[in-house]
Amino acid sequence: MRRYETFVIIDPDLSQDQRKPLINRVEELITQMDGFLVLTDDWGERKLAYTIKKKGRGYYVRFDYCGLAPLVNEIERFFRIEDRALKYMTVLLSEDIDLEKLKEEKAAAETAAAETAAAKTAATETAATETAATETA
């Protein structure tokens, strides 16, 4: 199995509700074709280096995933026929990957992110409690 990265520039005039089904469809394609989605990186709206379809800005999304060549072909076919996608590009990151190790790394990163979010929430609550106690005193 190989590791790929696909960048897509989506029409910036679309709302979040219109953009979400396009992103979800790519994620579904990856899982349907026995791929493994490592990360969906939403970069947001940015200025383009040159106009594409009369647009000066674009909404960037990066998909990091593992799969085989038919998966990449299907994702690129989807973007070719999708009018909301202005441009796309797929890059091969690694020829041969250890999928189990990658899944473990992703799980560890998600656990660390959850712990960090919990710590920030606890710190915010503590600060709010201390502020309230100071104001009442």
PDB file of N, CA and C in Angstrom, residues 3-56:
ATOM      1  N   ARG A   3       1.303   5.640   0.250  1.00  0.00           N
ATOM      2  CA  ARG A   3       0.749   6.810   0.940  1.00  0.00           C
ATOM      3  C   ARG A   3       0.719   7.984  -0.037  1.00  0.00           C
ATOM      4  N   TYR A   4      -0.433   8.617  -0.127  1.00  0.00           N
ATOM      5  CA  TYR A   4      -0.645   9.723  -1.050  1.00  0.00           C
ATOM      6  C   TYR A   4      -1.125  10.955  -0.301  1.00  0.00           C
ATOM      7  N   GLU A   5      -1.025  12.075  -1.014  1.00  0.00           N
ATOM      8  CA  GLU A   5      -1.516  13.343  -0.517  1.00  0.00           C
ATOM      9  C   GLU A   5      -2.207  14.011  -1.707  1.00  0.00           C
ATOM     10  N   THR A   6      -3.470  14.374  -1.539  1.00  0.00           N
ATOM     11  CA  THR A   6      -4.213  15.050  -2.598  1.00  0.00           C
ATOM     12  C   THR A   6      -4.641  16.415  -2.101  1.00  0.00           C
ATOM     13  N   PHE A   7      -4.268  17.426  -2.867  1.00  0.00           N
ATOM     14  CA  PHE A   7      -4.689  18.799  -2.590  1.00  0.00           C
ATOM     15  C   PHE A   7      -5.818  19.131  -3.544  1.00  0.00           C
ATOM     16  N   VAL A   8      -6.813  19.822  -3.053  1.00  0.00           N
ATOM     17  CA  VAL A   8      -7.894  20.280  -3.915  1.00  0.00           C
ATOM     18  C   VAL A   8      -8.211  21.728  -3.568  1.00  0.00           C
ATOM     19  N   ILE A   9      -8.457  22.503  -4.603  1.00  0.00           N
ATOM     20  CA  ILE A   9      -8.885  23.888  -4.426  1.00  0.00           C
ATOM     21  C   ILE A   9     -10.353  23.931  -4.810  1.00  0.00           C
ATOM     22  N   ILE A  10     -11.190  24.302  -3.850  1.00  0.00           N
ATOM     23  CA  ILE A  10     -12.636  24.323  -4.031  1.00  0.00           C
ATOM     24  C   ILE A  10     -13.083  25.765  -4.257  1.00  0.00           C
ATOM     25  N   ASP A  11     -14.156  25.915  -4.999  1.00  0.00           N
ATOM     26  CA  ASP A  11     -14.736  27.231  -5.272  1.00  0.00           C
ATOM     27  C   ASP A  11     -14.975  27.977  -3.952  1.00  0.00           C
ATOM     28  N   PRO A  12     -14.407  29.172  -3.793  1.00  0.00           N
ATOM     29  CA  PRO A  12     -14.533  29.896  -2.521  1.00  0.00           C
ATOM     30  C   PRO A  12     -15.923  30.485  -2.289  1.00  0.00           C
ATOM     31  N   ASP A  13     -16.747  30.558  -3.334  1.00  0.00           N
ATOM     32  CA  ASP A  13     -18.087  31.130  -3.188  1.00  0.00           C
ATOM     33  C   ASP A  13     -19.068  30.176  -2.516  1.00  0.00           C
ATOM     34  N   LEU A  14     -18.665  28.926  -2.322  1.00  0.00           N
ATOM     35  CA  LEU A  14     -19.538  27.947  -1.683  1.00  0.00           C
ATOM     36  C   LEU A  14     -19.562  28.161  -0.175  1.00  0.00           C
ATOM     37  N   SER A  15     -20.710  27.912   0.428  1.00  0.00           N
ATOM     38  CA  SER A  15     -20.814  27.997   1.882  1.00  0.00           C
ATOM     39  C   SER A  15     -20.250  26.709   2.493  1.00  0.00           C
ATOM     40  N   GLN A  16     -20.088  26.722   3.791  1.00  0.00           N
ATOM     41  CA  GLN A  16     -19.588  25.530   4.489  1.00  0.00           C
ATOM     42  C   GLN A  16     -20.515  24.336   4.259  1.00  0.00           C
ATOM     43  N   ASP A  17     -21.838  24.594   4.221  1.00  0.00           N
ATOM     44  CA  ASP A  17     -22.808  23.522   3.996  1.00  0.00           C
ATOM     45  C   ASP A  17     -22.698  22.933   2.602  1.00  0.00           C
ATOM     46  N   GLN A  18     -22.304  23.725   1.622  1.00  0.00           N
ATOM     47  CA  GLN A  18     -22.147  23.231   0.261  1.00  0.00           C
ATOM     48  C   GLN A  18     -20.796  22.548   0.073  1.00  0.00           C
ATOM     49  N   ARG A  19     -19.799  22.951   0.840  1.00  0.00           N
ATOM     50  CA  ARG A  19     -18.455  22.399   0.721  1.00  0.00           C
ATOM     51  C   ARG A  19     -18.327  21.053   1.427  1.00  0.00           C
ATOM     52  N   LYS A  20     -19.037  20.887   2.536  1.00  0.00           N
ATOM     53  CA  LYS A  20     -18.922  19.686   3.367  1.00  0.00           C
ATOM     54  C   LYS A  20     -19.239  18.387   2.616  1.00  0.00           C
ATOM     55  N   PRO A  21     -20.303  18.324   1.779  1.00  0.00           N
ATOM     56  CA  PRO A  21     -20.581  17.076   1.055  1.00  0.00           C
ATOM     57  C   PRO A  21     -19.459  16.658   0.104  1.00  0.00           C
ATOM     58  N   LEU A  22     -18.784  17.636  -0.488  1.00  0.00           N
ATOM     59  CA  LEU A  22     -17.669  17.330  -1.383  1.00  0.00           C
ATOM     60  C   LEU A  22     -16.523  16.686  -0.602  1.00  0.00           C
ATOM     61  N   ILE A  23     -16.201  17.242   0.545  1.00  0.00           N
ATOM     62  CA  ILE A  23     -15.129  16.700   1.387  1.00  0.00           C
ATOM     63  C   ILE A  23     -15.523  15.324   1.917  1.00  0.00           C
ATOM     64  N   ASN A  24     -16.774  15.190   2.359  1.00  0.00           N
ATOM     65  CA  ASN A  24     -17.247  13.896   2.864  1.00  0.00           C
ATOM     66  C   ASN A  24     -17.216  12.826   1.788  1.00  0.00           C
ATOM     67  N   ARG A  25     -17.521  13.191   0.547  1.00  0.00           N
ATOM     68  CA  ARG A  25     -17.527  12.223  -0.556  1.00  0.00           C
ATOM     69  C   ARG A  25     -16.132  11.647  -0.791  1.00  0.00           C
ATOM     70  N   VAL A  26     -15.117  12.489  -0.710  1.00  0.00           N
ATOM     71  CA  VAL A  26     -13.741  12.011  -0.877  1.00  0.00           C
ATOM     72  C   VAL A  26     -13.367  11.080   0.274  1.00  0.00           C
ATOM     73  N   GLU A  27     -13.756  11.451   1.492  1.00  0.00           N
ATOM     74  CA  GLU A  27     -13.472  10.593   2.645  1.00  0.00           C
ATOM     75  C   GLU A  27     -14.177   9.242   2.505  1.00  0.00           C
ATOM     76  N   GLU A  28     -15.412   9.245   1.999  1.00  0.00           N
ATOM     77  CA  GLU A  28     -16.146   7.996   1.773  1.00  0.00           C
ATOM     78  C   GLU A  28     -15.478   7.147   0.704  1.00  0.00           C
ATOM     79  N   LEU A  29     -15.004   7.773  -0.368  1.00  0.00           N
ATOM     80  CA  LEU A  29     -14.308   7.041  -1.424  1.00  0.00           C
ATOM     81  C   LEU A  29     -13.091   6.300  -0.875  1.00  0.00           C
ATOM     82  N   ILE A  30     -12.359   6.968  -0.013  1.00  0.00           N
ATOM     83  CA  ILE A  30     -11.153   6.366   0.557  1.00  0.00           C
ATOM     84  C   ILE A  30     -11.512   5.125   1.364  1.00  0.00           C
ATOM     85  N   THR A  31     -12.535   5.212   2.199  1.00  0.00           N
ATOM     86  CA  THR A  31     -12.905   4.052   3.015  1.00  0.00           C
ATOM     87  C   THR A  31     -13.574   2.964   2.176  1.00  0.00           C
ATOM     88  N   GLN A  32     -14.350   3.339   1.158  1.00  0.00           N
ATOM     89  CA  GLN A  32     -15.023   2.342   0.310  1.00  0.00           C
ATOM     90  C   GLN A  32     -14.027   1.517  -0.492  1.00  0.00           C
ATOM     91  N   MET A  33     -12.924   2.128  -0.879  1.00  0.00           N
ATOM     92  CA  MET A  33     -11.950   1.435  -1.723  1.00  0.00           C
ATOM     93  C   MET A  33     -10.777   0.902  -0.902  1.00  0.00           C
ATOM     94  N   ASP A  34     -11.051   0.540   0.346  1.00  0.00           N
ATOM     95  CA  ASP A  34     -10.072  -0.088   1.244  1.00  0.00           C
ATOM     96  C   ASP A  34      -8.837   0.765   1.492  1.00  0.00           C
ATOM     97  N   GLY A  35      -9.023   2.070   1.509  1.00  0.00           N
ATOM     98  CA  GLY A  35      -7.930   2.964   1.845  1.00  0.00           C
ATOM     99  C   GLY A  35      -7.995   3.328   3.315  1.00  0.00           C
ATOM    100  N   PHE A  36      -7.011   4.061   3.765  1.00  0.00           N
ATOM    101  CA  PHE A  36      -6.964   4.513   5.151  1.00  0.00           C
ATOM    102  C   PHE A  36      -6.723   6.020   5.152  1.00  0.00           C
ATOM    103  N   LEU A  37      -7.674   6.773   5.671  1.00  0.00           N
ATOM    104  CA  LEU A  37      -7.564   8.224   5.744  1.00  0.00           C
ATOM    105  C   LEU A  37      -6.745   8.600   6.971  1.00  0.00           C
ATOM    106  N   VAL A  38      -5.600   9.190   6.739  1.00  0.00           N
ATOM    107  CA  VAL A  38      -4.730   9.604   7.829  1.00  0.00           C
ATOM    108  C   VAL A  38      -5.182  10.956   8.365  1.00  0.00           C
ATOM    109  N   LEU A  39      -5.463  11.910   7.457  1.00  0.00           N
ATOM    110  CA  LEU A  39      -5.777  13.264   7.885  1.00  0.00           C
ATOM    111  C   LEU A  39      -6.507  14.018   6.785  1.00  0.00           C
ATOM    112  N   THR A  40      -7.497  14.777   7.165  1.00  0.00           N
ATOM    113  CA  THR A  40      -8.123  15.752   6.275  1.00  0.00           C
ATOM    114  C   THR A  40      -7.757  17.115   6.839  1.00  0.00           C
ATOM    115  N   ASP A  41      -6.916  17.830   6.113  1.00  0.00           N
ATOM    116  CA  ASP A  41      -6.368  19.101   6.579  1.00  0.00           C
ATOM    117  C   ASP A  41      -7.066  20.239   5.845  1.00  0.00           C
ATOM    118  N   ASP A  42      -7.872  20.980   6.560  1.00  0.00           N
ATOM    119  CA  ASP A  42      -8.654  22.071   6.006  1.00  0.00           C
ATOM    120  C   ASP A  42      -7.841  23.360   6.134  1.00  0.00           C
ATOM    121  N   TRP A  43      -7.292  23.863   5.032  1.00  0.00           N
ATOM    122  CA  TRP A  43      -6.431  25.046   5.075  1.00  0.00           C
ATOM    123  C   TRP A  43      -7.225  26.336   5.010  1.00  0.00           C
ATOM    124  N   GLY A  44      -8.454  26.264   4.535  1.00  0.00           N
ATOM    125  CA  GLY A  44      -9.279  27.459   4.454  1.00  0.00           C
ATOM    126  C   GLY A  44      -9.083  28.219   3.155  1.00  0.00           C
ATOM    127  N   GLU A  45      -9.621  29.422   3.132  1.00  0.00           N
ATOM    128  CA  GLU A  45      -9.592  30.242   1.918  1.00  0.00           C
ATOM    129  C   GLU A  45      -8.276  31.001   1.821  1.00  0.00           C
ATOM    130  N   ARG A  46      -7.685  30.966   0.622  1.00  0.00           N
ATOM    131  CA  ARG A  46      -6.416  31.648   0.377  1.00  0.00           C
ATOM    132  C   ARG A  46      -6.427  32.283  -1.005  1.00  0.00           C
ATOM    133  N   LYS A  47      -5.521  33.213  -1.190  1.00  0.00           N
ATOM    134  CA  LYS A  47      -5.379  33.876  -2.479  1.00  0.00           C
ATOM    135  C   LYS A  47      -4.652  32.933  -3.443  1.00  0.00           C
ATOM    136  N   LEU A  48      -5.121  32.876  -4.678  1.00  0.00           N
ATOM    137  CA  LEU A  48      -4.486  32.049  -5.704  1.00  0.00           C
ATOM    138  C   LEU A  48      -3.336  32.816  -6.365  1.00  0.00           C
ATOM    139  N   ALA A  49      -2.356  32.089  -6.859  1.00  0.00           N
ATOM    140  CA  ALA A  49      -1.237  32.721  -7.559  1.00  0.00           C
ATOM    141  C   ALA A  49      -1.691  33.299  -8.894  1.00  0.00           C
ATOM    142  N   TYR A  50      -2.687  32.668  -9.491  1.00  0.00           N
ATOM    143  CA  TYR A  50      -3.266  33.150 -10.746  1.00  0.00           C
ATOM    144  C   TYR A  50      -4.745  32.784 -10.750  1.00  0.00           C
ATOM    145  N   THR A  51      -5.529  33.457 -11.554  1.00  0.00           N
ATOM    146  CA  THR A  51      -6.969  33.199 -11.553  1.00  0.00           C
ATOM    147  C   THR A  51      -7.270  31.851 -12.192  1.00  0.00           C
ATOM    148  N   ILE A  52      -8.216  31.142 -11.603  1.00  0.00           N
ATOM    149  CA  ILE A  52      -8.694  29.862 -12.114  1.00  0.00           C
ATOM    150  C   ILE A  52     -10.207  29.989 -12.238  1.00  0.00           C
ATOM    151  N   LYS A  53     -10.721  29.792 -13.427  1.00  0.00           N
ATOM    152  CA  LYS A  53     -12.161  29.924 -13.693  1.00  0.00           C
ATOM    153  C   LYS A  53     -12.692  31.265 -13.174  1.00  0.00           C
ATOM    154  N   LYS A  54     -11.907  32.325 -13.431  1.00  0.00           N
ATOM    155  CA  LYS A  54     -12.249  33.700 -13.054  1.00  0.00           C
ATOM    156  C   LYS A  54     -12.346  33.907 -11.542  1.00  0.00           C
ATOM    157  N   LYS A  55     -11.662  33.076 -10.769  1.00  0.00           N
ATOM    158  CA  LYS A  55     -11.649  33.203  -9.304  1.00  0.00           C
ATOM    159  C   LYS A  55     -10.240  33.598  -8.863  1.00  0.00           C
ATOM    160  N   GLY A  56     -10.146  34.573  -7.977  1.00  0.00           N
ATOM    161  CA  GLY A  56      -8.857  35.017  -7.452  1.00  0.00           C
ATOM    162  C   GLY A  56      -8.501  34.367  -6.125  1.00  0.00           C
TER     163      GLY A  56
END
